[in-house]
Structures are given as structure tokens and as C-alpha cells.
Short mmCIF file of C-alpha atoms and ligand atoms in Angstrom, two decimals:
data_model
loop_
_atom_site.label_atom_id
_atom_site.label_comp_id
_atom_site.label_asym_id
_atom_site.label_seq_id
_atom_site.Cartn_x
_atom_site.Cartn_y
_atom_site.Cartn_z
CA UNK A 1 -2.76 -42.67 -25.99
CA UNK A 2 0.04 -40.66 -26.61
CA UNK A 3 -0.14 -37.15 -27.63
CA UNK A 4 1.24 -34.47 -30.27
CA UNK A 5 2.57 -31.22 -29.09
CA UNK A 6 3.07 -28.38 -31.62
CA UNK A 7 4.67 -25.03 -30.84
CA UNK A 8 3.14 -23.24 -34.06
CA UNK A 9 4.75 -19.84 -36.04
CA UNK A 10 7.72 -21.98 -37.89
CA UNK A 11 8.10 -21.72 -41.69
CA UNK A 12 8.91 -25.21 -43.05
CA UNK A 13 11.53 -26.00 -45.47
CA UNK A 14 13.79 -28.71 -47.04
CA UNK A 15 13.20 -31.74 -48.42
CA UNK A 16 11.22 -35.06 -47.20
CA UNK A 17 10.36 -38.28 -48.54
CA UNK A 18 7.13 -39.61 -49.27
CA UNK A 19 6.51 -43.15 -48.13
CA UNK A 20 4.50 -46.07 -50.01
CA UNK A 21 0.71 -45.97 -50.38
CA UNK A 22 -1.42 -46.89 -47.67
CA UNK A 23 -4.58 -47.43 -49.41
CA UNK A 24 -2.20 -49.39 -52.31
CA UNK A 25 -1.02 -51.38 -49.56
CA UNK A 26 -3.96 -52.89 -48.16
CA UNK A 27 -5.53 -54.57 -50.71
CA UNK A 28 -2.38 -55.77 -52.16
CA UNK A 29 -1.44 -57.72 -48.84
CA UNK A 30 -5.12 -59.12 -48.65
CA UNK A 31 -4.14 -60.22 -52.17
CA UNK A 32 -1.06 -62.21 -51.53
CA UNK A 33 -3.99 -65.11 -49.60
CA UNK A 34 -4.64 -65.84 -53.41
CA UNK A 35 -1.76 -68.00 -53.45
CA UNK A 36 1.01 -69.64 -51.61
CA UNK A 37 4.57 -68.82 -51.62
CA UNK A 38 6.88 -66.44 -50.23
CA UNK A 39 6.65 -62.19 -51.45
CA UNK A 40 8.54 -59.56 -51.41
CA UNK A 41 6.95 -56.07 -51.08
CA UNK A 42 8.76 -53.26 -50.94
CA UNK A 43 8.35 -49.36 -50.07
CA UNK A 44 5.75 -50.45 -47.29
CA UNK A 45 4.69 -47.81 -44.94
CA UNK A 46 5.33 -48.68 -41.65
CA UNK A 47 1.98 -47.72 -39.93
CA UNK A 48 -0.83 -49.22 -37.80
CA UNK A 49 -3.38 -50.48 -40.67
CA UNK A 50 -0.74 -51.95 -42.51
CA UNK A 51 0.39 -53.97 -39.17
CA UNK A 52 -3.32 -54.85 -38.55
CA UNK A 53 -3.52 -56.00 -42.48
CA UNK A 54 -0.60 -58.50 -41.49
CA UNK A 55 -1.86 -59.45 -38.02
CA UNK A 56 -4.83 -60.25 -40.11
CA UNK A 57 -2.76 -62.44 -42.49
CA UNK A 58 -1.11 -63.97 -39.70
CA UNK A 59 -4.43 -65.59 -38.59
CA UNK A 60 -5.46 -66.43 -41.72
CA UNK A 61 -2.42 -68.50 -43.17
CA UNK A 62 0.61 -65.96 -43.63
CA UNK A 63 4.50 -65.97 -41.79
CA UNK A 64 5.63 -62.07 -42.41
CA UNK A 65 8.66 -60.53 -41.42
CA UNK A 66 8.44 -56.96 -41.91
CA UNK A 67 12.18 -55.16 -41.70
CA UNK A 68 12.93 -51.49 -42.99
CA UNK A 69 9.94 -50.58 -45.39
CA UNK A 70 10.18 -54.36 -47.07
CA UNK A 71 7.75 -57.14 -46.09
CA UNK A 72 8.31 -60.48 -47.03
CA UNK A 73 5.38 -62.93 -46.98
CA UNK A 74 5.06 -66.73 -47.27
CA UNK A 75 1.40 -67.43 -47.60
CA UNK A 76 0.54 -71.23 -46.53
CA UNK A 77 -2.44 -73.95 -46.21
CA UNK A 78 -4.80 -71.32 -44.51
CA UNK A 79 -5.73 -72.07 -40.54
CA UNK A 80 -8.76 -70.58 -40.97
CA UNK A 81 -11.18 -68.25 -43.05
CA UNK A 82 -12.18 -65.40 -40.88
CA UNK A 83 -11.56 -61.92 -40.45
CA UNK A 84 -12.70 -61.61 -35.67
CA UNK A 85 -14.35 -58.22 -34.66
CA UNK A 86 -11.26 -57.40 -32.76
CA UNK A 87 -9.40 -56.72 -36.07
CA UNK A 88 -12.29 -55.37 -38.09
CA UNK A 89 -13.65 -53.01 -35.57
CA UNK A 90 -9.81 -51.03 -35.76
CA UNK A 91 -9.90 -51.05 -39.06
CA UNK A 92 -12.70 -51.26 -41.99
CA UNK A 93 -10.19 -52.37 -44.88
CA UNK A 94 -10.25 -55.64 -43.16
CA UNK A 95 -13.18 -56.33 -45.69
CA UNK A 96 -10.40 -56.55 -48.09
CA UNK A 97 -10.14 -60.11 -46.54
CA UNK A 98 -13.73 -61.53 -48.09
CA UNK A 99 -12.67 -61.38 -51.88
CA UNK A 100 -9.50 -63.25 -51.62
CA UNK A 101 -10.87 -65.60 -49.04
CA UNK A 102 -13.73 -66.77 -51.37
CA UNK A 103 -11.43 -67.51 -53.98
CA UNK A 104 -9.31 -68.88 -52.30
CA UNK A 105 -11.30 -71.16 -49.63
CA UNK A 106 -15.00 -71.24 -51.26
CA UNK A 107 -16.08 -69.41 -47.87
CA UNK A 108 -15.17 -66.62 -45.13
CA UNK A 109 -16.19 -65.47 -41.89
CA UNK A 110 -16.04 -61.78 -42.11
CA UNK A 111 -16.85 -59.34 -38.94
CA UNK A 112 -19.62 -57.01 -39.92
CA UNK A 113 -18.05 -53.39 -39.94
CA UNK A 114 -19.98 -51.02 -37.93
CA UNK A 115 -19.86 -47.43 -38.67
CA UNK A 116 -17.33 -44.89 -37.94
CA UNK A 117 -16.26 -41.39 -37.82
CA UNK A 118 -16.97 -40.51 -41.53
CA UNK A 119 -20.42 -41.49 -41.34
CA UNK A 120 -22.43 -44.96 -41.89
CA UNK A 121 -20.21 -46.57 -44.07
CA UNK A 122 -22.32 -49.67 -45.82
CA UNK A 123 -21.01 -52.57 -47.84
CA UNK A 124 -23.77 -53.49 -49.96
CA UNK A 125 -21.71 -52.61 -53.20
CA UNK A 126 -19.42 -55.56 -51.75
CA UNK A 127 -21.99 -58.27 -50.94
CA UNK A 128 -24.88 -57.42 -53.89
CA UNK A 129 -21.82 -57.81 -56.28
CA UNK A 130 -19.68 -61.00 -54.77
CA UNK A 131 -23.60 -62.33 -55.07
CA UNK A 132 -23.34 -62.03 -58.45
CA UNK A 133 -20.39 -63.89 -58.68
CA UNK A 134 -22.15 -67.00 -57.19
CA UNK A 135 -21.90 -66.12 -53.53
CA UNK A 136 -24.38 -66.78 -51.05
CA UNK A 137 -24.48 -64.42 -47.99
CA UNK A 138 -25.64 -64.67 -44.52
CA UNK A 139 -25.53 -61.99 -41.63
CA UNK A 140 -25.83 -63.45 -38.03
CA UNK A 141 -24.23 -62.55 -34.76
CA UNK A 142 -22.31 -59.17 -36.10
CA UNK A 143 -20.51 -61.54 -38.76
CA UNK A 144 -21.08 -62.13 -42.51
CA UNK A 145 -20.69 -65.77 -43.65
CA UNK A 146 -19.98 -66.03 -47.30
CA UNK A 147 -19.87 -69.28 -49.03
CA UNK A 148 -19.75 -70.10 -52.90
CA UNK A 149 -19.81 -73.46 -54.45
CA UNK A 150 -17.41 -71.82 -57.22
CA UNK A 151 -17.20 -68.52 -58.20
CA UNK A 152 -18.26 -67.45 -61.28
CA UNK A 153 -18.07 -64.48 -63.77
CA UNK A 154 -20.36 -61.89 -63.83
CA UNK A 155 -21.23 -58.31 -65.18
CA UNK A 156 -21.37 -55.60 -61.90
CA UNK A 157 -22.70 -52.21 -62.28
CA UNK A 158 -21.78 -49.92 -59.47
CA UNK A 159 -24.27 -47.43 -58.21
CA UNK A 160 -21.78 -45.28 -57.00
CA UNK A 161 -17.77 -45.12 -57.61
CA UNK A 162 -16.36 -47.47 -55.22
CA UNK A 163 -12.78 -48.18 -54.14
CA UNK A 164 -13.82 -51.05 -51.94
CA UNK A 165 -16.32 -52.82 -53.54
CA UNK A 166 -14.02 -52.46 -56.75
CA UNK A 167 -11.11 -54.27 -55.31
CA UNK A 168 -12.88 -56.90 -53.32
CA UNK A 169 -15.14 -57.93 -56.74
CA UNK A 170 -11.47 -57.79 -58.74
CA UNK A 171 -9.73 -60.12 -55.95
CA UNK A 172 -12.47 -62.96 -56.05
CA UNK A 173 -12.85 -62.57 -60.01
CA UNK A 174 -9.31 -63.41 -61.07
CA UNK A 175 -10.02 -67.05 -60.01
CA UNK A 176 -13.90 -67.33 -60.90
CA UNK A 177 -14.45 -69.39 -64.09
CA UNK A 178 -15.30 -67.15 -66.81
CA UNK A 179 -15.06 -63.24 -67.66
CA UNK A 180 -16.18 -60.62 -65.08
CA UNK A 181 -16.61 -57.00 -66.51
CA UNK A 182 -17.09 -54.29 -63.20
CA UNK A 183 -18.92 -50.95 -65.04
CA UNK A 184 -18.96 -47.52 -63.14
CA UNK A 185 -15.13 -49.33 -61.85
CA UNK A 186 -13.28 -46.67 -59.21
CA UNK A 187 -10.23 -45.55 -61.44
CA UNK A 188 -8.10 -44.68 -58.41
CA UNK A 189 -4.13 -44.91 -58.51
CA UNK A 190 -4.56 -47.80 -56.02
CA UNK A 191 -7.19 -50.09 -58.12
CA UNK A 192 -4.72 -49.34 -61.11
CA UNK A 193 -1.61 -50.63 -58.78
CA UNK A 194 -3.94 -53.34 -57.46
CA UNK A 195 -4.28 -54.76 -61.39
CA UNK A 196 -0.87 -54.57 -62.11
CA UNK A 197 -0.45 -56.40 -58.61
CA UNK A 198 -2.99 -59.42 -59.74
CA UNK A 199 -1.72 -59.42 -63.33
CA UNK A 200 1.96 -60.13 -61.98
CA UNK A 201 0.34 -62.41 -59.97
CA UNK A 202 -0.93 -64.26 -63.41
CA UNK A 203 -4.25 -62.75 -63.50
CA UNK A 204 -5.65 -61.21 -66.78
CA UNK A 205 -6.98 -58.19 -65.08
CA UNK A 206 -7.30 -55.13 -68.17
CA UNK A 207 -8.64 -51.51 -68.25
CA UNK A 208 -8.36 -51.09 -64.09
CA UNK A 209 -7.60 -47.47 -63.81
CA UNK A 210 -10.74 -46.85 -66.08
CA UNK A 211 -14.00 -46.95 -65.50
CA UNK A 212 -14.45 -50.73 -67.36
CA UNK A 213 -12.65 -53.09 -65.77
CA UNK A 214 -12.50 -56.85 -67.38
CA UNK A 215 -11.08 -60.20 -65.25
CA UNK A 216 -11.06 -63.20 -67.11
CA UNK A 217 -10.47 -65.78 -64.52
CA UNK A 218 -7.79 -68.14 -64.51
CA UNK A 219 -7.06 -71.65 -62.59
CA UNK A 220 -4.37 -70.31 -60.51
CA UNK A 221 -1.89 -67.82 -59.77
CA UNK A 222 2.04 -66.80 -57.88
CA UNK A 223 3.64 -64.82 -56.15
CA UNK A 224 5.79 -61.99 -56.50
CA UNK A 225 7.61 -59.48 -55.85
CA UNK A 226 6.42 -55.51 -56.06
CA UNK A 227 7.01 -52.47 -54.55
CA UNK A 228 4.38 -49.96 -53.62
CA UNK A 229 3.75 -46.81 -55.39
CA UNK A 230 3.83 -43.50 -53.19
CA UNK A 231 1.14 -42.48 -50.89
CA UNK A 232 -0.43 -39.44 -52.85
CA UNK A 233 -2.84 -38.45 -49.90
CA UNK A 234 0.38 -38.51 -47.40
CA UNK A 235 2.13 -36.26 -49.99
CA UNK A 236 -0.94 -33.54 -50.10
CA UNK A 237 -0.52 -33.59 -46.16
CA UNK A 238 3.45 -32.55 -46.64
CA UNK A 239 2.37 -30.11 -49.16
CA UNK A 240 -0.86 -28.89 -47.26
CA UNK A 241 1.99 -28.43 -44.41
CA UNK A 242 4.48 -26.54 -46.54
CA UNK A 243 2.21 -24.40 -47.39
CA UNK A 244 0.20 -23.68 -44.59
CA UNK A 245 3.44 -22.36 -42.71
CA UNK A 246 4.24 -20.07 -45.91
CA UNK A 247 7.54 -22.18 -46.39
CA UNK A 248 9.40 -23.94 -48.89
CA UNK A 249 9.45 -27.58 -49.64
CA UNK A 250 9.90 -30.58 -51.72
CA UNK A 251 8.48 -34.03 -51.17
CA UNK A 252 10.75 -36.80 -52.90
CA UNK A 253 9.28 -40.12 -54.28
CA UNK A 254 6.45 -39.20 -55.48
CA UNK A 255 4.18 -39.61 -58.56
CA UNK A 256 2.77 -36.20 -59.43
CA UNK A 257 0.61 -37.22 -61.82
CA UNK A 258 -1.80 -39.06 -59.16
CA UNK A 259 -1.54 -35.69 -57.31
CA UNK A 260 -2.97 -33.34 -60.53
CA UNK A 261 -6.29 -31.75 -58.94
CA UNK A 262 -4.50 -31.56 -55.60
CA UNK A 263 -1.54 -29.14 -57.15
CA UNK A 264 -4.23 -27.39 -59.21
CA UNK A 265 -6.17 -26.52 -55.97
CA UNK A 266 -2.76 -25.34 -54.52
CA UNK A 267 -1.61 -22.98 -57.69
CA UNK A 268 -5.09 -21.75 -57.58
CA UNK A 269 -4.61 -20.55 -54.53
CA UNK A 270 -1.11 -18.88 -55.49
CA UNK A 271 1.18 -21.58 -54.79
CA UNK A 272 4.34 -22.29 -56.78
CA UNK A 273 4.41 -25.71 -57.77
CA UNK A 274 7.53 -27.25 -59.53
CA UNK A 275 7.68 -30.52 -60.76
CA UNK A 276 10.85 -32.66 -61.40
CA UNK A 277 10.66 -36.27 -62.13
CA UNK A 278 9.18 -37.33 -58.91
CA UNK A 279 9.51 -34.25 -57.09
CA UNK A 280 7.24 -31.77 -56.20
CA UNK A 281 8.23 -28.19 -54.50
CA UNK A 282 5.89 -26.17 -53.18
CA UNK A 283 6.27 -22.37 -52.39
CA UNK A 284 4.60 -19.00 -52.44
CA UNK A 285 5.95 -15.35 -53.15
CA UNK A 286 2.40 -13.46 -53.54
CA UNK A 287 -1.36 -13.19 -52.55
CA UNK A 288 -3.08 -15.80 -51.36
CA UNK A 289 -6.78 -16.14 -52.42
CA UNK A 290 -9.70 -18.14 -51.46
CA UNK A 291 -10.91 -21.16 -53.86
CA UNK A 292 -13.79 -23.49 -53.96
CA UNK A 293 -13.43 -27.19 -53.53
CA UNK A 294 -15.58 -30.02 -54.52
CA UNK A 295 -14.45 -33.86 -53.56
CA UNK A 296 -15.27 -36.58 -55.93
CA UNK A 297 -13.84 -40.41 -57.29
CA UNK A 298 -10.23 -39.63 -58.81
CA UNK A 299 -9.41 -37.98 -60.62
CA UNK A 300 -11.21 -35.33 -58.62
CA UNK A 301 -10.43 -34.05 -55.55
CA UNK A 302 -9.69 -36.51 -52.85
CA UNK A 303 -12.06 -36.40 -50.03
CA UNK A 304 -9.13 -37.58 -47.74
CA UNK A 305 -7.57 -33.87 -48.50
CA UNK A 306 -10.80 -32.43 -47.56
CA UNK A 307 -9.99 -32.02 -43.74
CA UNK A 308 -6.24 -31.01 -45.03
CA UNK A 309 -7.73 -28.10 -47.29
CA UNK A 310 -9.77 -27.08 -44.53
CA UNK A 311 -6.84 -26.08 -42.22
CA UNK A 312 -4.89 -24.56 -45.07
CA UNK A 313 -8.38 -22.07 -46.08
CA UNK A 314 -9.04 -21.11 -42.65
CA UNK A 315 -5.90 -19.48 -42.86
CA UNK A 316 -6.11 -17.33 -46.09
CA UNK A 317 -8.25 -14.44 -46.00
CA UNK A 318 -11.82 -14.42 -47.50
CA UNK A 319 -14.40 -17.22 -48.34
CA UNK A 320 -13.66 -20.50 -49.61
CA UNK A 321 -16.14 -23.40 -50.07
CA UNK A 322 -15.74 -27.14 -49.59
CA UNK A 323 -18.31 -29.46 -50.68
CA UNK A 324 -18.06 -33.12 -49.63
CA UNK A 325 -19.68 -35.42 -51.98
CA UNK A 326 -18.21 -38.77 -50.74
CA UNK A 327 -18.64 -39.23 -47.13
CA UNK A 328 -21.36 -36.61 -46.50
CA UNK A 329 -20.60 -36.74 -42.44
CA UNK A 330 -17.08 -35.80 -43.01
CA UNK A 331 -16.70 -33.01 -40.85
CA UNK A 332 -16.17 -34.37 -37.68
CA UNK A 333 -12.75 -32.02 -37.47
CA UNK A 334 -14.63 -28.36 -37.52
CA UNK A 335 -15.52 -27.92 -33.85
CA UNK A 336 -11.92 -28.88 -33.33
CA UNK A 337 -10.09 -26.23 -35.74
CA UNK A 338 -12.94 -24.28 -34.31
CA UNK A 339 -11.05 -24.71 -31.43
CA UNK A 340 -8.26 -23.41 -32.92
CA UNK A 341 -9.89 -20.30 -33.89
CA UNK A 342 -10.87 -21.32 -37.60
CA UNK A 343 -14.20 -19.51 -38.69
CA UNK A 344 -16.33 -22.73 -40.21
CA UNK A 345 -19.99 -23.16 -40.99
CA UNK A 346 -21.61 -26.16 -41.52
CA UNK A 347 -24.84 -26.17 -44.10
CA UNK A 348 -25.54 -29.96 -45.09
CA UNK A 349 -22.53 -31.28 -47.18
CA UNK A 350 -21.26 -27.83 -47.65
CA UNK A 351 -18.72 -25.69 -45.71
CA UNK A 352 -18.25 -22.24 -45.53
CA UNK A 353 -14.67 -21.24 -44.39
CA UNK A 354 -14.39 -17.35 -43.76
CA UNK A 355 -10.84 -17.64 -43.90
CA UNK A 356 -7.46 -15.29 -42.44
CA UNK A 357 -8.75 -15.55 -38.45
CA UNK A 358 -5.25 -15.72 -36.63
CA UNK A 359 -5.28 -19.26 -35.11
CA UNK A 360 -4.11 -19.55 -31.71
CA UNK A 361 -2.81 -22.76 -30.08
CA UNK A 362 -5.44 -25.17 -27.59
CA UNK A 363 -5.76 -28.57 -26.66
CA UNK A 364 -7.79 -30.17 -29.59
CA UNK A 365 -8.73 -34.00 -30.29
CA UNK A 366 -8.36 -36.13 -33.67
CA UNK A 367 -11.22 -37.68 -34.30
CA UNK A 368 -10.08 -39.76 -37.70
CA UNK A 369 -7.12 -40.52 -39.51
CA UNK A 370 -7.47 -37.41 -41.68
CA UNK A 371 -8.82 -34.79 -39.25
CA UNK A 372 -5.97 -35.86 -37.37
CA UNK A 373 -2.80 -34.39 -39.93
CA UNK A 374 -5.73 -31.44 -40.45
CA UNK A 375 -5.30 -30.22 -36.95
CA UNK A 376 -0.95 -31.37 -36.72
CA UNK A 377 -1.08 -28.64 -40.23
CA UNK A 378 -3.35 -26.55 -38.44
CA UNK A 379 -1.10 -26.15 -35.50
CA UNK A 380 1.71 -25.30 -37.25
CA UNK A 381 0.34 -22.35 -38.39
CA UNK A 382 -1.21 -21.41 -34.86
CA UNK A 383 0.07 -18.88 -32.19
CA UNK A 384 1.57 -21.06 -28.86
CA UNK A 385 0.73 -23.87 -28.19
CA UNK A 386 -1.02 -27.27 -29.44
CA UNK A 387 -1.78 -30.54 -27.53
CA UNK A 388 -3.17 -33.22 -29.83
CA UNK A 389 -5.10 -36.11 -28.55
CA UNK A 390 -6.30 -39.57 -29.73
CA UNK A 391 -2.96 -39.48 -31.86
CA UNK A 392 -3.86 -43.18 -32.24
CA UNK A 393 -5.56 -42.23 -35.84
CA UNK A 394 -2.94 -40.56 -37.07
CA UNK A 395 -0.41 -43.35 -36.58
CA UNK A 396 -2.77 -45.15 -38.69
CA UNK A 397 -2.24 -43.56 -41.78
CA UNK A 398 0.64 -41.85 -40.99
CA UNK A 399 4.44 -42.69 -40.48
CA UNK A 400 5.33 -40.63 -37.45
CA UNK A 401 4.46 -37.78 -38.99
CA UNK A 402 5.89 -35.14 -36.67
CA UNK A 403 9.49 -36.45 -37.40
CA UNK A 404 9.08 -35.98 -40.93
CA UNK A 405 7.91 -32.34 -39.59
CA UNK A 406 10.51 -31.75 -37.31
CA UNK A 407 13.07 -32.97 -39.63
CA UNK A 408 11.34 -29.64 -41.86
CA UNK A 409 11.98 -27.49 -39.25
CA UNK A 410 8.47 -27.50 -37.30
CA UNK A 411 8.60 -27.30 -33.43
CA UNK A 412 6.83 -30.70 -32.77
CA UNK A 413 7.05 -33.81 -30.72
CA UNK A 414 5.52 -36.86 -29.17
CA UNK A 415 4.44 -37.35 -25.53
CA UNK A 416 4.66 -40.64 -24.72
CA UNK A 417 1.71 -41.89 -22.30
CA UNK A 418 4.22 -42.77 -19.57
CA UNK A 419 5.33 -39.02 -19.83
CA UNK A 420 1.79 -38.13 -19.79
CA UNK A 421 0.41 -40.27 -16.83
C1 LIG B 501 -11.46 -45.88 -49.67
C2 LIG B 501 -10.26 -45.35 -48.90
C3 LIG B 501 -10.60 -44.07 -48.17
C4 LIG B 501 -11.20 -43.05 -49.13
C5 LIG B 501 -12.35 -43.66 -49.92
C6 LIG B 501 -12.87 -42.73 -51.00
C7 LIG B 501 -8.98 -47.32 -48.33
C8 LIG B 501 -8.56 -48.28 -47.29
N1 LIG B 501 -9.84 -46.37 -47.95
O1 LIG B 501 -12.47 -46.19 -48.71
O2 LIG B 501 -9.41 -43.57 -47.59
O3 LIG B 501 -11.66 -41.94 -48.40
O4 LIG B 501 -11.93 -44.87 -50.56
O5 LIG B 501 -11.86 -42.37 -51.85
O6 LIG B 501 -8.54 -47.37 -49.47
N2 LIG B 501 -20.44 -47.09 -50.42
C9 LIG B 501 -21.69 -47.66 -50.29
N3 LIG B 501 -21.76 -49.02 -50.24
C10 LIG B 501 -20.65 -49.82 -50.32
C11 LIG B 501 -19.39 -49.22 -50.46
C12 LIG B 501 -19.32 -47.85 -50.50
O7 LIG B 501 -22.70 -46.98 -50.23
O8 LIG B 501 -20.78 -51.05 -50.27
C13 LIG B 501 -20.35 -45.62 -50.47
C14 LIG B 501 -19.54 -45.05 -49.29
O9 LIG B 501 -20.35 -44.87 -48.15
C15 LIG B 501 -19.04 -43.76 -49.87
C16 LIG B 501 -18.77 -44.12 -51.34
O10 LIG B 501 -19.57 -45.26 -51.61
O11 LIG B 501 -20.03 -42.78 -49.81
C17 LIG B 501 -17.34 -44.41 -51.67
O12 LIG B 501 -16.82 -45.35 -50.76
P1 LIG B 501 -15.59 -46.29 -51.13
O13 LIG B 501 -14.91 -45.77 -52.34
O14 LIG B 501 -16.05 -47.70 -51.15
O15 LIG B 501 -14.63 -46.05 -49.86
P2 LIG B 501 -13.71 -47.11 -49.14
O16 LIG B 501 -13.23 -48.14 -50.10
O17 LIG B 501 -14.37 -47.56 -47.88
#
């Protein structure tokens, strides 16, 4: 339970380095159960979901050894098929287990997730669609037990965009018999890296990073060696910080072209925004105005930025607007930067940020991954001091964050619990 303490009023600058994609990560290392043999990933973020993915491997059928950023894998004869409660209920993506387990195993034991803090979460778009492939499904005790007696090709309409459900259907399809074509596909950076994952793999996996994706299944794959691409949503939090403190910046290892609405948002609001190669510097000489924000599947805006976006509007004078249109109970964070001083209303799906309110520094609690580097950017740009709690979230999408700050120039540590206590 350690905490974050921020002494705000510093104006960032210098340069940092983006690590490798979270949300790339995961369902690449559920991946690597579709066939045994020792990977290599590189540029792996060294955070809590990513351990969790590989304690979760562990008890599946996996050795890892994960040293400086590189994880090496040697996936074997699996021990078992099932994904316990204790791992599931810390972290959702664990559901990346079910697809690769099918295919691999012809069944899996998969804790039910429950809901969490950005609403009710459901998996339906998972189970009606690994149905489809020839999957029968039971729910009893908190657990779903899939079995299949092969998996077979199928055609899978989404309702909605989804990353999940995308990833899971693309992991059990590259070894069905037969050709599976996924319509209304998410066309996120991380399904795209995901396909290019599976077709290394020797899976014929085409048009993922469009909305028509099409697996023809094959009789088995390898493994491999990859390395991640950067975390775009960790590199909107370095900007969002940049920015909020009026500073100037650059975040290395990046791929600015998964980051386009993001530094659109930002030059609408008067940023500077350079990009070299796989640089990005952010900076800003004039006015700041207020802007309207809508999330949406990439490539529009990234609901994880939402909570970023918020901090950085309630500090620039006038009214900007952020609608959520993914995770409609995403808002968990307002009472906190309320906290703070921000001036937030809540209508439906809908915020209303009168923005330019000097915020001034109080104790203030993270209650998700996201709303927890909202209120870390939030305090940097408040009066005195910040005390962070539940920084448990944050370290589980986030590389210790405050060094990257501090190495910036914010005035920012850690408080260990044994300081604490
Ligand atoms: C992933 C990301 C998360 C991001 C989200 C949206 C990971 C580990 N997490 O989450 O950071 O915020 O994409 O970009 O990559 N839905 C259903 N039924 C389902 C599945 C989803 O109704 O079976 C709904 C969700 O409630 C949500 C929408 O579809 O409203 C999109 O969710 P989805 O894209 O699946 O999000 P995740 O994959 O869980």
C-alpha cells in the first residue's frame, strides 16, 4: 500500500523513454501457450499485469525468466487448463487465457471476471463468439468451463468494437480447421501487433488492424522471438504531464502514428508538437484554450486518456467537454481531482470541466489504473502538497512512474508502507 507524494509547481523538461505496450503485451504472452518452445520477448514493461500474465503462465505450463525488459519463455506439456479467481480477480486480461487454452487443450477453466472500477464489464462478445467456433460453455461456481471437441471456423460479427473479444476469437482461430472472418474487428495498434505476433508464430492471420479480420487455421505453430511495440497510452500520460506543468519534453521510443488523435487534441489546445522519427516533443509558447473530447475504438480518442485529459482541462481556463462512449462509468476519478480543486460536472456519459481553478495539493485516492497517472499529472500542477493512495493501480500499468517524473524534474517520490506504518 505504498503511497505517492507530489510537491506540485515544477515545470518538466528533458527527455524520457517510453516503455513497451502493456495492452500489446498481454495477449501476446497468453499467446506463446499456443505452442511449445522457448521465446524471446523483448521491450517488456516491467509492471504488475504483466507479472500476473506470467504467474498465470507459470500455472498453466510456462518456465519464464524475466531480466531487464526481456522475457524469455519455454512453454511445456501444460499442468493444467485454468485461469483461479485469485489471478483473475487482480486482473481482467486474464481472459486472454480462454482462447489459447481451447486451442491448445480442447478445454479451460476460466474464473468468471466480476466487475470493476470502470463499470460492469461483460464478456459475452468472448463466449457468444468462441461458441461459434464450436465451443460449448458452462458457468458454475464463479468459473466458466469451456470445452470444444475441435474448434472450428466461423464468421463473428461484433456488436460493438472490441479489443478483448477480438484477440481471444483470433488466438483460438489460428488453430481451428477452416477460415474464420471477425467483422466490426477492433483495429487497435495492439490487435495489429497481436497478428503480426501469430503470423510469426505460423498463423495466416490478414487484415488485423482493420475492421475485417481473416484466420485461416493451420495444424500447428512456433515460437519466436519479438519485441513489443511502445505503450502509446503510457506516452499520452508523459505528454499529458509535460504539458500540464507548462514544460518542455520529449518522449523517446515511440510510434507517433498510434498516438495521431491524442497529439491533435494536444495542438488543439495550443501545444507544440514536433515529431522526429520516434520522438515526440511537446511544448507551449501561447494561449491555452478549451477543446471538446469524445472517446471511441482507435483510431479515436482513447478512453484510457480520458482521466489524463481531464487533469490537463481542469487546468486551462474555460469549458471543455469529455464524452465517454466506451466505459460509460468511467469517472470514478472526479470527486478525487475534485479534491484537488478541479471544477467537474457529471451529466450521464458527459463531463463538463469549467477549467483554470488553481489546484491546490490534498490527500486523494486512485481508484483505477488510469485515474491513478490522472491525479500523479494532476498534482504536478497543484499548489503544496499531494499524498496519493492505493498506488497499487498505478504500478499496474505503469513502470514506476514517478522516477520517470523525477528524472523530468518533478518533485515526487514513493513512501514505502514500512515508512508509512
Ligand atoms: C481493452 C484495454 C483497456 C481499454 C479498452 C478499450 C487491455 C488489457 N485493456 O479492454 O485498457 O480501455 O480495451 O480500448 O487491452 N464489451 C461487452 N462485452 C464483451 C466485451 C466488451 O459489452 O464481451 C464492451 C465493454 O464493456 C466496453 C466495450 O465493449 O464497453 C469495449 O470493451 P473492450 O474493447 O473489450 O475492452 P477490453 O478488451 O476489456
Amino acid at each position: 500500500m505504498d503511497e505517492i507524494l507530489v510537491r506540485g509547481g515544477r515545470t518538466l523538461s528533458g527527455t524520457i523513454t517510453a516503455n513497451g505496450s502493456k495492452n500489446a503485451g498481454l495477449p501476446i504472452l497468453a499467446a506463446t501457450l499456443l505452442a511449445d518452445g522457448e521465446y524471446h520477448i523483448k521491450n517488456i514493461p516491467n509492471l504488475s499485469d504483466i507479472r500476473t500474465m506470467i504467474k498465470l503462465l507459470r500455472t498453466i505450463s510456462t518456465e519464464a525468466e524475466f531480466t531487464d525488459h526481456e522475457l524469455r519463455i519455454i512453454t511445456k506439456k501444460e499442468k493444467n487448463h485454468e485461469a483461479p479467481y485469485e489471478l483473475v480477480k487482480t486482473m481482467r486480461a486474464s481472459i486472454y487465457a480462454l482462447g489459447p487454452l481451447l486451442a491448445r487443450c480442447g478445454e479451460a477453466k476460466v474464473s468468471f471476471p466480476g466487475g470493476c472500477a470502470l463499470g460492469a464489464r461483460p464478456i459475452d462478445y468472448h463466449l457468444e463468439a468462441l461458441h461459434k467456433l464450436n465451443v460449448t460453455i458452462q458457468i458454475k461456481h464463479g468459473y466458466i468451463y469451456a470445452k470444444t471437441k475441435g474448434l472450428q471456423g466461423a464468421q463473428i460479427y461484433f456488436e460493438n468494437k472490441t479489443v478483448g473479444a477480438t484477440a481471444n476469437v483470433m488466438m483460438a482461430a489460428v488453430l481451428a480447421e477452416g477460415t474464420t472472418v471477425i467483422q466490426n474487428a477492433a483495429c487497435e495498434p495492439e490487435i495489429s501487433s497481436l497478428g503480426d505476433f501469430l503470423n510469426k508464430m505460423g498463423a495466416h492471420v490478414e487484415g488485423h488492424g482493420t475492421e475485417s479480420i481473416t484466420v485461416q487455421g493451420v495444424k500447428e505453430l512456433h515460437p519466436v522471438y519479438y519485441s513489443l511495440i511502445p505503450d502509446r497510452i503510457e506516452v499520452g500520460t508523459l505528454l499529458v504531464a509535460g504539458a500540464i506543468t507548462n514544460g518542455k519534453i520529449t518522449v523517446t521510443n515511440c510510434m507517433p502514428e498510434h498516438s495521431g488523435i491524442v497529439l491533435n487534441k494536444l495542438r488543439d489546445i495550443g501545444y507544440t508538437i514536433e515529431i522526429e522519427g520516434h520522438s515526440i516533443t511537446i511544448y507551449n509558447k501561447g494561449k491555452r484554450k478549451p477543446i471538446e473530447i469524445s472517446t471511441n475504438p482507435y483510431p479515436a480518442f482513447p478512453t484510457d486518456l480520458q482521466p489524463l485529459f481531464a487533469a490537463l482541462l481542469s487546468t486551462i481556463e474555460g469549458k471543455s467537454i469529455i464524452n465517454e462512449n466506451i466505459f460509460s462509468d468511467r469517472f470514478m476519478y472526479i470527486s478525487e481531482l475534485q479534491r484537488l480543486g478541479a471544477d467537474i460536472k457529471l451529466s450521464g456519459s458527459r463531463i463538463s470541466i469549467n477549467g483554470g481553478n488553481k489546484l491546490s495539493g490534498a490527500p486523494v485516492m486512485a481508484p483505477d489504473i488510469r485515474a491513478a497517472a490522472a491525479l500523479v499529472t494532476a498534482a504536478l500542477a497543484s499548489e503544496g502538497e499531494t499524498r496519493i493512495s492505493r498506488v497499487y493501480h498505478l504500478d499496474r500499468g505503469y513502470e514506476h512512474l514517478e522516477n520517470k517524473l523525477a528524472s523530468l524534474g518533478a518533485d515526487i517520490e514513493r513512501i514505502e508502507t514500512d515508512a508509512l506504518y
